[in-house]
XYZ file of N, CA and C in Angstrom:
537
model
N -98.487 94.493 -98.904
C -99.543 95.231 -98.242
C -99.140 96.693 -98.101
N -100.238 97.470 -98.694
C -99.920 99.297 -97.987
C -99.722 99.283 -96.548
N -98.557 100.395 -96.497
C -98.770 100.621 -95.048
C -98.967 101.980 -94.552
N -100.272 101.886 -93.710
C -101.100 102.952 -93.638
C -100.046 104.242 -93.216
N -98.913 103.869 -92.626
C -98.054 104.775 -92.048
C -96.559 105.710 -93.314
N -96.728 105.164 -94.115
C -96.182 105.534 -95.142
C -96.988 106.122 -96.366
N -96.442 107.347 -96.696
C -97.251 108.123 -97.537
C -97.204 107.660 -98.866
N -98.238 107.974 -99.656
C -98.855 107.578 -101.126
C -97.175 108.294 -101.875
N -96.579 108.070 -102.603
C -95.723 108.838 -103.195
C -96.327 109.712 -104.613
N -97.546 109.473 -104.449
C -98.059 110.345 -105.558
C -98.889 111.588 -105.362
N -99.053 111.635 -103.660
C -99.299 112.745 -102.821
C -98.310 113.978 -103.547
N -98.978 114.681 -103.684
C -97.886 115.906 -103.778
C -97.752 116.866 -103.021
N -98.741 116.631 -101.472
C -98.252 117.274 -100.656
C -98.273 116.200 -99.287
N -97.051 115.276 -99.018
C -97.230 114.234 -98.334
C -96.993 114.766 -96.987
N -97.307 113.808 -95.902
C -97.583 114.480 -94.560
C -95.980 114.740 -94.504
N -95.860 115.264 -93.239
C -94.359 115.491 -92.555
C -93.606 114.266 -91.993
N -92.555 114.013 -92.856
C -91.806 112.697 -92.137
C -91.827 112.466 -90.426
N -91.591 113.585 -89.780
C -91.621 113.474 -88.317
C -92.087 112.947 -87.853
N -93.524 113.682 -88.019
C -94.545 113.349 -87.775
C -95.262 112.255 -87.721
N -95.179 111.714 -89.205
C -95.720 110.653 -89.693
C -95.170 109.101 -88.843
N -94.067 108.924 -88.181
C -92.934 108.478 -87.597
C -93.266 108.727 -86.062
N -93.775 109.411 -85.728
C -94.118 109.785 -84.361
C -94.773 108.832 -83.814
N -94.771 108.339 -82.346
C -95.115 107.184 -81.752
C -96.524 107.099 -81.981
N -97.441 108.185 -81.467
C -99.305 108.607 -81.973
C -99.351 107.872 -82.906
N -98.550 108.617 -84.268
C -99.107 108.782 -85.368
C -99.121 107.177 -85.825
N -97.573 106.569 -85.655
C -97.784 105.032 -85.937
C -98.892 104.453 -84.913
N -99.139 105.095 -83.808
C -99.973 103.526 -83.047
C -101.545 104.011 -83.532
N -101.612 105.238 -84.328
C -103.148 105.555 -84.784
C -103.070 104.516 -86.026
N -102.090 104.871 -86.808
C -102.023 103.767 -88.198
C -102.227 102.209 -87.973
N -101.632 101.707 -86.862
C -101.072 100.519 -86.730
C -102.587 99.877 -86.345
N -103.766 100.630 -85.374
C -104.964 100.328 -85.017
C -105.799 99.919 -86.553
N -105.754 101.388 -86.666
C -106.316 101.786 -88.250
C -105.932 99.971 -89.580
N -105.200 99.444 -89.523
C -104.614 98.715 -90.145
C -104.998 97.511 -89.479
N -105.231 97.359 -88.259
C -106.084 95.952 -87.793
C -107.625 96.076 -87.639
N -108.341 96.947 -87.814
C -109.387 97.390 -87.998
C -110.146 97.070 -89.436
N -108.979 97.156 -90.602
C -109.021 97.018 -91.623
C -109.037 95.549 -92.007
N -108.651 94.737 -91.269
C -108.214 93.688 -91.292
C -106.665 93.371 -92.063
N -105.613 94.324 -92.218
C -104.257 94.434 -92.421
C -103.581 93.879 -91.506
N -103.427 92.655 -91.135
C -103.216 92.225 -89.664
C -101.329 92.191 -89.732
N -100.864 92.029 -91.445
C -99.129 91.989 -91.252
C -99.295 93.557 -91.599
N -99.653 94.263 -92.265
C -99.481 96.118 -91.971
C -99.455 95.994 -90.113
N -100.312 95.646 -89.288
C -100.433 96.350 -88.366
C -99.692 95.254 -87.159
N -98.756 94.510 -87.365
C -97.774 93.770 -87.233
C -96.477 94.961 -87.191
N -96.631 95.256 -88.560
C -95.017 95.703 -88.928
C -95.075 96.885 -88.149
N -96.221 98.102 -88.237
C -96.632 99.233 -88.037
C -96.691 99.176 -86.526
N -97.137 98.210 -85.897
C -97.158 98.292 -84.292
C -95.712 98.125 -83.900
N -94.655 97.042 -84.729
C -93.339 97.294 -84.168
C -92.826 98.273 -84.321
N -93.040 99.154 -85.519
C -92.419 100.540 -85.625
C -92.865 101.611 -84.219
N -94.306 101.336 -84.346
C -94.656 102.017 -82.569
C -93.962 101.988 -81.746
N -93.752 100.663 -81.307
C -93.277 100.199 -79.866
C -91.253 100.882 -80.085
N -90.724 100.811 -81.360
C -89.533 101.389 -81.837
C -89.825 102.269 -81.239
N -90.684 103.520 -81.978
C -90.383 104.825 -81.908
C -90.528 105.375 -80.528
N -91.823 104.425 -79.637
C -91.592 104.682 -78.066
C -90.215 104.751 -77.319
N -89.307 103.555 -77.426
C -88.634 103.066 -76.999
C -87.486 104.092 -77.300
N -87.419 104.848 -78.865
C -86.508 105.529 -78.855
C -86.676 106.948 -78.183
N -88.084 107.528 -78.540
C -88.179 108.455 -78.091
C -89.713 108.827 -77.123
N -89.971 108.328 -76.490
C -91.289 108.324 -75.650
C -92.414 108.732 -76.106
N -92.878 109.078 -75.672
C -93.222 109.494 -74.348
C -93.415 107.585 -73.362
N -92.985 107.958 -72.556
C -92.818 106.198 -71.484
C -94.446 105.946 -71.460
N -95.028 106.910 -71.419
C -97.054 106.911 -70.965
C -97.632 106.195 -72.074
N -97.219 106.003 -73.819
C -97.324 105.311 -74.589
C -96.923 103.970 -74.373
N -95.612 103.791 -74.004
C -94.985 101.936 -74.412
C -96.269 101.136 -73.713
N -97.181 101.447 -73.121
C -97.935 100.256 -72.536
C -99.269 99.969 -73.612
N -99.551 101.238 -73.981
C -100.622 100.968 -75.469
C -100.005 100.489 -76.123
N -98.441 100.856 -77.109
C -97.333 99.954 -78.049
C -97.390 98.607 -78.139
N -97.182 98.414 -76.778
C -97.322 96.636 -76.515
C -98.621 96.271 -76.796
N -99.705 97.504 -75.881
C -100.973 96.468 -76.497
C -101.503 96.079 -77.318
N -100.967 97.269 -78.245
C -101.989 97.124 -79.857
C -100.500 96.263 -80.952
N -99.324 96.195 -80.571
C -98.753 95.417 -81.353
C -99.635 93.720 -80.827
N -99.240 93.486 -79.241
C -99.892 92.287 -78.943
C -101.239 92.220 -79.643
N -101.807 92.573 -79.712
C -103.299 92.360 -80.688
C -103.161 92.315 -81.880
N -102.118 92.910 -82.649
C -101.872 92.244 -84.093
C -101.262 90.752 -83.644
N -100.477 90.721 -82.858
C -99.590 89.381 -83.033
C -100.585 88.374 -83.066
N -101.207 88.692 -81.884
C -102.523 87.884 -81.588
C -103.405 87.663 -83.140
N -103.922 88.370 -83.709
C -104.518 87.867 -84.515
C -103.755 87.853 -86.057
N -102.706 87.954 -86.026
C -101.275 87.199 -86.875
C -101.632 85.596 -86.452
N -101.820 84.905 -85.302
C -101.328 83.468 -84.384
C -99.884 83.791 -83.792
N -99.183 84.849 -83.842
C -98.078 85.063 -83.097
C -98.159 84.955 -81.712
N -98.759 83.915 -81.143
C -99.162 83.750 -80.162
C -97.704 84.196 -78.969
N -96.857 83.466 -79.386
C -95.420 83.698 -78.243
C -95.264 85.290 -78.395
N -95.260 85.400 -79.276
C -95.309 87.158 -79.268
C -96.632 88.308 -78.633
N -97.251 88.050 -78.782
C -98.631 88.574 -78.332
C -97.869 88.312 -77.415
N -98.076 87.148 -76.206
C -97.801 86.689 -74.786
C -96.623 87.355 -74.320
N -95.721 87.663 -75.053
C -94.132 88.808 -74.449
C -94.418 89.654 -74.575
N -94.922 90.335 -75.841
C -95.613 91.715 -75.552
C -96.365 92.227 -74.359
N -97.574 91.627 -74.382
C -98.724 91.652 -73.243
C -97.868 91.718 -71.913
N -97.089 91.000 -71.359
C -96.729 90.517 -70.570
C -95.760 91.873 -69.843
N -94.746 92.320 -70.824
C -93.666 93.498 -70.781
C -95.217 94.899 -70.583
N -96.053 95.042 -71.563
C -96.933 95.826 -71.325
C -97.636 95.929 -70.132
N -97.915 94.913 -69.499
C -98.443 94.569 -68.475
C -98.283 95.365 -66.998
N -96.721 94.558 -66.882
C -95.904 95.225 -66.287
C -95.750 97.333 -66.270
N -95.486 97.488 -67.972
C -95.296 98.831 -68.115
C -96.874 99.896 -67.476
N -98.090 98.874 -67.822
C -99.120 99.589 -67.167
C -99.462 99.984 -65.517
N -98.768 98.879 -65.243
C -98.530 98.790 -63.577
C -97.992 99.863 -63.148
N -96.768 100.090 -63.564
C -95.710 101.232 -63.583
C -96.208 102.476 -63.584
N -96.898 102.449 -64.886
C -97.066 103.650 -65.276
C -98.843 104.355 -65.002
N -99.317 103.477 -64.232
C -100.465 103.816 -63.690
C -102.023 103.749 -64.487
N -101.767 102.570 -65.429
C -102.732 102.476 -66.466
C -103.600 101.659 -66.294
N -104.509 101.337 -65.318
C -105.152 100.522 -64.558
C -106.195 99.435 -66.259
N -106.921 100.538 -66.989
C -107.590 100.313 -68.321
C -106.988 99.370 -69.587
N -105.651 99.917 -69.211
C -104.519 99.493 -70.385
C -103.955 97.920 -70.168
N -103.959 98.216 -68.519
C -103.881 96.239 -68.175
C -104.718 95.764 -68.341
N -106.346 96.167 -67.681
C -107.587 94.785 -68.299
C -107.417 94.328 -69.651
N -106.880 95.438 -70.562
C -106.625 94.860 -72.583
C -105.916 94.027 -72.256
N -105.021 94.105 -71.887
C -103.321 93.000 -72.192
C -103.637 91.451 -71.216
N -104.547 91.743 -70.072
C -104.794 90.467 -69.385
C -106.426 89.279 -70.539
N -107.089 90.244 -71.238
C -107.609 89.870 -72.201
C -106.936 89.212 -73.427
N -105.744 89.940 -73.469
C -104.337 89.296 -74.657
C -104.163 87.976 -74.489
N -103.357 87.672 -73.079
C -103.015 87.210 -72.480
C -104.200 85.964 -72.013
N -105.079 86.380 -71.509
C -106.551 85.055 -71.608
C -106.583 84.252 -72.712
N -106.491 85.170 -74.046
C -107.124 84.438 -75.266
C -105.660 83.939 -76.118
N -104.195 84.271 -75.413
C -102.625 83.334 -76.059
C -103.167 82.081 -75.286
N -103.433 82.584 -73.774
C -103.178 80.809 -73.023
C -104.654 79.804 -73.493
N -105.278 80.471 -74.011
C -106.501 80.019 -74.731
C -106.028 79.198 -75.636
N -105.133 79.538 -76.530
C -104.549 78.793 -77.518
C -103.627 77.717 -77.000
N -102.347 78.283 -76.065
C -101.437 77.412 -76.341
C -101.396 77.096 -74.484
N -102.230 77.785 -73.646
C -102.000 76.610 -72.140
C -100.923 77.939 -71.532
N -101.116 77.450 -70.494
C -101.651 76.713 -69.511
C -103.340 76.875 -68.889
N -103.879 76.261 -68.711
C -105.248 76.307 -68.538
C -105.544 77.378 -67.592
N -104.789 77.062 -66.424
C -104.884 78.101 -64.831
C -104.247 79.802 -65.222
N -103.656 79.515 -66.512
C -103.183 81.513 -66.834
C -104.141 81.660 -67.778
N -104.789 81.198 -68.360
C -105.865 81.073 -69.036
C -107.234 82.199 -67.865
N -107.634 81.081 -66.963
C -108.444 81.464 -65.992
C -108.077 82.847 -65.335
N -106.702 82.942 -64.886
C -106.481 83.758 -64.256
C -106.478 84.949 -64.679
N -105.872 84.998 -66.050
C -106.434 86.282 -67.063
C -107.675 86.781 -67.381
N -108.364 85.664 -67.369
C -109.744 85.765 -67.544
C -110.452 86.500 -66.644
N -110.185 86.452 -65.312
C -110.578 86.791 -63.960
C -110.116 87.833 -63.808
N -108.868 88.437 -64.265
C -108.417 90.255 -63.793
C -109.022 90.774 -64.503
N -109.021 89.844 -65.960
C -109.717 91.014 -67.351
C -110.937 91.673 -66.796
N -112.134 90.196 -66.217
C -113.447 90.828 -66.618
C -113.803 91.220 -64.918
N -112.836 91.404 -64.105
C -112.858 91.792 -62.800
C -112.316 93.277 -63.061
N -111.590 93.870 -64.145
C -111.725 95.004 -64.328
C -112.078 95.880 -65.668
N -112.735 94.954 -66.139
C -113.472 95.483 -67.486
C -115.191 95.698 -66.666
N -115.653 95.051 -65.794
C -117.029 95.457 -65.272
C -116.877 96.707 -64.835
N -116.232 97.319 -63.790
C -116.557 98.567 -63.328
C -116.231 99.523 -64.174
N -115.478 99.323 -65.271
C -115.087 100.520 -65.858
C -115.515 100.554 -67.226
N -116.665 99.718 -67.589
C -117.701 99.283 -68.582
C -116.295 99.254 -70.158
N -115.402 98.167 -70.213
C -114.704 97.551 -70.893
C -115.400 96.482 -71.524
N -116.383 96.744 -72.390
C -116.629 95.718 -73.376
C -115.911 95.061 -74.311
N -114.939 96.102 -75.047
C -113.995 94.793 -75.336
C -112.976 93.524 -74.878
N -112.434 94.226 -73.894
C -111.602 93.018 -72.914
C -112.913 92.023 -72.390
N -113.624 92.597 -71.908
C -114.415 91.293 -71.387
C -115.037 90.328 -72.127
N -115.541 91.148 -73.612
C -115.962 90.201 -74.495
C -114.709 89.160 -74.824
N -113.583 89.884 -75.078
C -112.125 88.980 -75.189
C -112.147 87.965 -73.973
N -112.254 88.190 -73.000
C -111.751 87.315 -72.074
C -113.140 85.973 -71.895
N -114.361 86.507 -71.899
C -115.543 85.345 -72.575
C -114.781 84.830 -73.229
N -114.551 84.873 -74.499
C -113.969 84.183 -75.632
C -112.942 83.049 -75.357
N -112.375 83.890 -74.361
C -111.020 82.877 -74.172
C -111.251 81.589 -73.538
N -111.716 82.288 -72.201
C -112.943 81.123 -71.243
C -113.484 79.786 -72.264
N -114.659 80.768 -73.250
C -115.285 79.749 -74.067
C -114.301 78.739 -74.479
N -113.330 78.818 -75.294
C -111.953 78.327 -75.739
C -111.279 77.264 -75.143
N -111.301 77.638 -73.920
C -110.625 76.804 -72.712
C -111.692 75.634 -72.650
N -112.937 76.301 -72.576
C -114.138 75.207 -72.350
C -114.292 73.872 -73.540
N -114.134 74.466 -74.627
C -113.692 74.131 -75.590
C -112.888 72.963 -76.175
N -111.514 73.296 -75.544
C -110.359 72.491 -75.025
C -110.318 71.105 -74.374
N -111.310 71.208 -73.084
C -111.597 70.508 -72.152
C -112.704 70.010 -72.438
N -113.680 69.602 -73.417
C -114.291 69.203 -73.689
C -115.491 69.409 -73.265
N -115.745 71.131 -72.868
C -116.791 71.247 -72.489
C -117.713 72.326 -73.347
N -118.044 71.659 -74.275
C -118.953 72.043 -75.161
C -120.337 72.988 -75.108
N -120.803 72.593 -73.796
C -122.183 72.961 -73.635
C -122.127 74.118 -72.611
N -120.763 74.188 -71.724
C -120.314 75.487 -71.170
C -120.147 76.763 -72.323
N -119.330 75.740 -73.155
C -118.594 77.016 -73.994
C -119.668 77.580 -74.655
N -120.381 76.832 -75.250
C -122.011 77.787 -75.944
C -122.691 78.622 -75.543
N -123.019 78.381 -74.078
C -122.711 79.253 -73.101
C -122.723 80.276 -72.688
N -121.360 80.590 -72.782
C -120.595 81.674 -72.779
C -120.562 82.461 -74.106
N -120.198 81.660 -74.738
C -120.484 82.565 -76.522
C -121.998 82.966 -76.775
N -123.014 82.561 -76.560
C -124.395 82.916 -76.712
C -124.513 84.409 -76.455
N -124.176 84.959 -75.397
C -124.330 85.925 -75.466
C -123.642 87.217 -75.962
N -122.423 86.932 -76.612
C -121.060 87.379 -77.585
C -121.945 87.937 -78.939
N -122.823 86.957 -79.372
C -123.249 87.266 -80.461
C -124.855 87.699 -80.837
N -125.466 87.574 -79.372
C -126.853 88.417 -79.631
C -126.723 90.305 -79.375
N -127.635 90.253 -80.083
C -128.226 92.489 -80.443
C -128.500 92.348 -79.319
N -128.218 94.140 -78.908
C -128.451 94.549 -77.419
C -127.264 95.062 -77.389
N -127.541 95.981 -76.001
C -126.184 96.508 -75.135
C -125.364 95.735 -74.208
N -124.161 96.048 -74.403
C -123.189 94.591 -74.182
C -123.194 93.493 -74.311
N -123.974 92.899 -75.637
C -123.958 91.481 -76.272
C -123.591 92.078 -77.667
N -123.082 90.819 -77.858
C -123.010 90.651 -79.663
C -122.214 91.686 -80.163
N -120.862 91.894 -79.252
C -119.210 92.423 -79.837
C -119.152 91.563 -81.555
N -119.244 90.592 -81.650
C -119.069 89.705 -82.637
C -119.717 90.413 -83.867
């Protein structure tokens, strides 16, 4: 797979190594690359992020690093990974005063325990996500954290909940149909 963060070598005027290497510049690529649906580019490219934070900051980044690597992992199935990521991010948003940056990662975090359990961190993610994705009009975490819900419903054999909840994921309009 290309990786959006490494230059064409047939560029003949390729960006600036620094630069290109710079925490931004990888976590713009690393988005750019799951967007694309490059989900191992933006795997590899989000660990280089969360690297280049770690080596050289700015600290106000590592909590996006985590999030947008956790969202490749996540849709890698790196589920244990997503869930350590999210989790360390979590934390780092707390810290670092990123109130926006946690509803993403508790949306992460909804839709790992979605997969692999426990049912009640499941819920409980579900409940910070879309308890702070409403006031601050976060349509993606909340659509994420629906999802997860649905999932759970899912799980438990509740079929006619989970439809539900997804029904409105996928109808036209404002704030329906993220999907």
């Amino acid at each position: 797979d290309p990786d959006p963060a490494d230059p064409d070598p047939a560029d003949p005027d390729p960006p600036d190594p620094v630069s290109r290497n710079a925490p931004a510049a990888l976590l713009r690529a690393g988005v750019a690359a799951l967007v694309l649906g490059e989900v191992a580019v933006a795997c590899r490219t989000g660990a280089r992020a969360l690297a280049a934070v770690r080596t050289s900051g700015p600290d106000a980044l590592l909590p996006q690093a985590l999030e947008h690597l956790a969202y490749a992992e996540l849709r890698a199935g790196l589920h244990a990974g997503a869930r350590a990521h999210a989790l360390e991010g979590l934390h780092a948003a707390r810290r670092t005063g990123q109130p926006n940056t946690s509803v993403h990662l508790h949306a992460v975090l909804a839709l790992a325990a979605s997969v692999e359990g426990p049912a009640e961190a499941c819920a409980a993610h579900c409940d910070a996500a879309l308890a702070g994705a409403g006031p601050h009009g976060l349509a993606q975490p909340a659509t994420l954290a629906t999802w997860a819900r649905a999932r759970a419903d899912l799980a438990a054999g509740r079929s006619e909940e989970a439809a539900a909840r997804l029904g409105p994921l996928v109808r036209p309009g404002p704030r329906q149909g993220h999907f």
